Amino acid sequence: GYQDYLGFLCTTPGIDVHEIRNYTHVPCNNTMGKPSNLNTPSITISHLVGTQAVHRTVTNVAEEETYVITARMEPSVAIEVNPPAMTINAGTSRQFTV
């Protein structure tokens, strides 16, 4: 929600944390760590250097479903997803790491 997007802004390089406080009247919360940790269905990392781990949580709001994580990227980038697929019961959540 709203706090997640504030965390995204607060961890984005080049963003003035004082400006965020001026507009939101809330101090920056840097617990997200990196902007790529914003829990959205897509993952974007600009200027990837070395290795980076990104965590996501999937919540199933329908009946039992199986999710398969897919990726499109440059051939020079290696990716590892754990787990690569998962079955989630209705109303439950699971995490995966890319």
PDB file of C-alpha atoms in Angstrom:
ATOM      1  CA  GLY A   1       0.000   0.000   0.000  1.00  0.00           C
ATOM      2  CA  TYR A   2       0.913   3.582   0.667  1.00  0.00           C
ATOM      3  CA  GLN A   3       3.757   2.703   3.070  1.00  0.00           C
ATOM      4  CA  ASP A   4       5.269   0.373   0.471  1.00  0.00           C
ATOM      5  CA  TYR A   5       5.416   3.181  -2.098  1.00  0.00           C
ATOM      6  CA  LEU A   6       6.933   5.535   0.475  1.00  0.00           C
ATOM      7  CA  GLY A   7       9.599   2.902   1.164  1.00  0.00           C
ATOM      8  CA  PHE A   8      10.206   2.660  -2.582  1.00  0.00           C
ATOM      9  CA  LEU A   9      10.712   6.418  -2.840  1.00  0.00           C
ATOM     10  CA  CYS A  10      12.877   6.571   0.281  1.00  0.00           C
ATOM     11  CA  THR A  11      15.284   3.921  -1.049  1.00  0.00           C
ATOM     12  CA  THR A  12      15.534   5.279  -4.607  1.00  0.00           C
ATOM     13  CA  PRO A  13      18.972   6.842  -5.229  1.00  0.00           C
ATOM     14  CA  GLY A  14      18.876  10.575  -5.905  1.00  0.00           C
ATOM     15  CA  ILE A  15      15.549  11.179  -4.158  1.00  0.00           C
ATOM     16  CA  ASP A  16      15.649  13.952  -1.551  1.00  0.00           C
ATOM     17  CA  VAL A  17      14.283  12.416   1.668  1.00  0.00           C
ATOM     18  CA  HIS A  18      13.543  15.919   2.993  1.00  0.00           C
ATOM     19  CA  GLU A  19      11.235  16.545   0.024  1.00  0.00           C
ATOM     20  CA  ILE A  20       9.379  13.310   0.744  1.00  0.00           C
ATOM     21  CA  ARG A  21       8.861  14.445   4.345  1.00  0.00           C
ATOM     22  CA  ASN A  22       7.683  17.891   3.180  1.00  0.00           C
ATOM     23  CA  TYR A  23       4.956  16.310   1.028  1.00  0.00           C
ATOM     24  CA  THR A  24       3.954  13.366   3.202  1.00  0.00           C
ATOM     25  CA  HIS A  25       4.665  14.731   6.704  1.00  0.00           C
ATOM     26  CA  VAL A  26       6.179  11.323   7.472  1.00  0.00           C
ATOM     27  CA  PRO A  27       9.893  10.532   7.922  1.00  0.00           C
ATOM     28  CA  CYS A  28      11.486   8.152   5.445  1.00  0.00           C
ATOM     29  CA  ASN A  29      11.357   4.463   6.237  1.00  0.00           C
ATOM     30  CA  ASN A  30      14.325   2.652   4.682  1.00  0.00           C
ATOM     31  CA  THR A  31      13.400  -0.857   5.847  1.00  0.00           C
ATOM     32  CA  MET A  32      12.666  -1.871   2.225  1.00  0.00           C
ATOM     33  CA  GLY A  33      16.434  -1.778   1.631  1.00  0.00           C
ATOM     34  CA  LYS A  34      16.367  -1.361  -2.151  1.00  0.00           C
ATOM     35  CA  PRO A  35      13.730   0.018  -4.524  1.00  0.00           C
ATOM     36  CA  SER A  36      13.645  -3.356  -6.326  1.00  0.00           C
ATOM     37  CA  ASN A  37      12.058  -4.863  -3.187  1.00  0.00           C
ATOM     38  CA  LEU A  38       8.745  -3.083  -3.884  1.00  0.00           C
ATOM     39  CA  ASN A  39       6.400  -6.090  -3.974  1.00  0.00           C
ATOM     40  CA  THR A  40       4.985  -5.861  -7.509  1.00  0.00           C
ATOM     41  CA  PRO A  41       4.493  -8.614 -10.116  1.00  0.00           C
ATOM     42  CA  SER A  42       7.457  -7.344 -12.147  1.00  0.00           C
ATOM     43  CA  ILE A  43      11.061  -6.805 -11.103  1.00  0.00           C
ATOM     44  CA  THR A  44      13.248  -4.073 -12.553  1.00  0.00           C
ATOM     45  CA  ILE A  45      16.839  -3.449 -11.560  1.00  0.00           C
ATOM     46  CA  SER A  46      18.687  -0.574 -13.191  1.00  0.00           C
ATOM     47  CA  HIS A  47      22.473  -0.672 -13.406  1.00  0.00           C
ATOM     48  CA  LEU A  48      22.858  -4.233 -12.106  1.00  0.00           C
ATOM     49  CA  VAL A  49      26.405  -4.819 -10.926  1.00  0.00           C
ATOM     50  CA  GLY A  50      27.342  -8.134  -9.388  1.00  0.00           C
ATOM     51  CA  THR A  51      24.650 -10.214  -7.714  1.00  0.00           C
ATOM     52  CA  GLN A  52      21.385  -8.998  -6.251  1.00  0.00           C
ATOM     53  CA  ALA A  53      18.617 -10.958  -4.530  1.00  0.00           C
ATOM     54  CA  VAL A  54      15.015  -9.775  -4.779  1.00  0.00           C
ATOM     55  CA  HIS A  55      12.197 -11.181  -2.635  1.00  0.00           C
ATOM     56  CA  ARG A  56       8.516 -11.277  -3.526  1.00  0.00           C
ATOM     57  CA  THR A  57       5.359 -12.471  -1.777  1.00  0.00           C
ATOM     58  CA  VAL A  58       2.486 -13.919  -3.795  1.00  0.00           C
ATOM     59  CA  THR A  59      -0.985 -14.026  -2.239  1.00  0.00           C
ATOM     60  CA  ASN A  60      -3.589 -16.182  -3.909  1.00  0.00           C
ATOM     61  CA  VAL A  61      -7.029 -14.549  -3.773  1.00  0.00           C
ATOM     62  CA  ALA A  62      -8.708 -17.219  -5.921  1.00  0.00           C
ATOM     63  CA  GLU A  63      -8.932 -21.003  -5.665  1.00  0.00           C
ATOM     64  CA  GLU A  64      -5.773 -23.142  -5.522  1.00  0.00           C
ATOM     65  CA  GLU A  65      -3.379 -22.113  -8.300  1.00  0.00           C
ATOM     66  CA  THR A  66       0.098 -22.975  -9.511  1.00  0.00           C
ATOM     67  CA  TYR A  67       2.438 -20.081 -10.292  1.00  0.00           C
ATOM     68  CA  VAL A  68       5.496 -20.359 -12.542  1.00  0.00           C
ATOM     69  CA  ILE A  69       8.071 -17.575 -12.395  1.00  0.00           C
ATOM     70  CA  THR A  70       9.346 -16.488 -15.827  1.00  0.00           C
ATOM     71  CA  ALA A  71      12.014 -13.987 -16.838  1.00  0.00           C
ATOM     72  CA  ARG A  72      13.135 -12.004 -19.888  1.00  0.00           C
ATOM     73  CA  MET A  73      16.569 -10.430 -19.808  1.00  0.00           C
ATOM     74  CA  GLU A  74      19.872  -9.960 -21.569  1.00  0.00           C
ATOM     75  CA  PRO A  75      21.649 -13.245 -22.362  1.00  0.00           C
ATOM     76  CA  SER A  76      24.620 -12.044 -20.285  1.00  0.00           C
ATOM     77  CA  VAL A  77      22.514 -12.024 -17.091  1.00  0.00           C
ATOM     78  CA  ALA A  78      22.071 -15.290 -15.205  1.00  0.00           C
ATOM     79  CA  ILE A  79      18.959 -15.787 -13.095  1.00  0.00           C
ATOM     80  CA  GLU A  80      18.046 -18.218 -10.359  1.00  0.00           C
ATOM     81  CA  VAL A  81      14.524 -18.452  -8.948  1.00  0.00           C
ATOM     82  CA  ASN A  82      13.745 -20.314  -5.757  1.00  0.00           C
ATOM     83  CA  PRO A  83      11.271 -21.966  -5.989  1.00  0.00           C
ATOM     84  CA  PRO A  84      10.794 -21.829  -9.799  1.00  0.00           C
ATOM     85  CA  ALA A  85       7.120 -22.848  -9.405  1.00  0.00           C
ATOM     86  CA  MET A  86       4.722 -23.117  -6.491  1.00  0.00           C
ATOM     87  CA  THR A  87       1.160 -24.136  -5.762  1.00  0.00           C
ATOM     88  CA  ILE A  88      -0.682 -21.821  -3.400  1.00  0.00           C
ATOM     89  CA  ASN A  89      -3.960 -22.593  -1.667  1.00  0.00           C
ATOM     90  CA  ALA A  90      -6.796 -20.061  -1.685  1.00  0.00           C
ATOM     91  CA  GLY A  91      -6.205 -17.166   0.685  1.00  0.00           C
ATOM     92  CA  THR A  92      -2.597 -18.046   1.493  1.00  0.00           C
ATOM     93  CA  SER A  93       0.745 -16.472   0.645  1.00  0.00           C
ATOM     94  CA  ARG A  94       4.195 -17.753  -0.287  1.00  0.00           C
ATOM     95  CA  GLN A  95       7.513 -16.076  -0.875  1.00  0.00           C
ATOM     96  CA  PHE A  96      10.053 -16.601  -3.621  1.00  0.00           C
ATOM     97  CA  THR A  97      13.513 -15.197  -4.319  1.00  0.00           C
ATOM     98  CA  VAL A  98      15.030 -14.160  -7.649  1.00  0.00           C
TER      99      VAL A  98
END
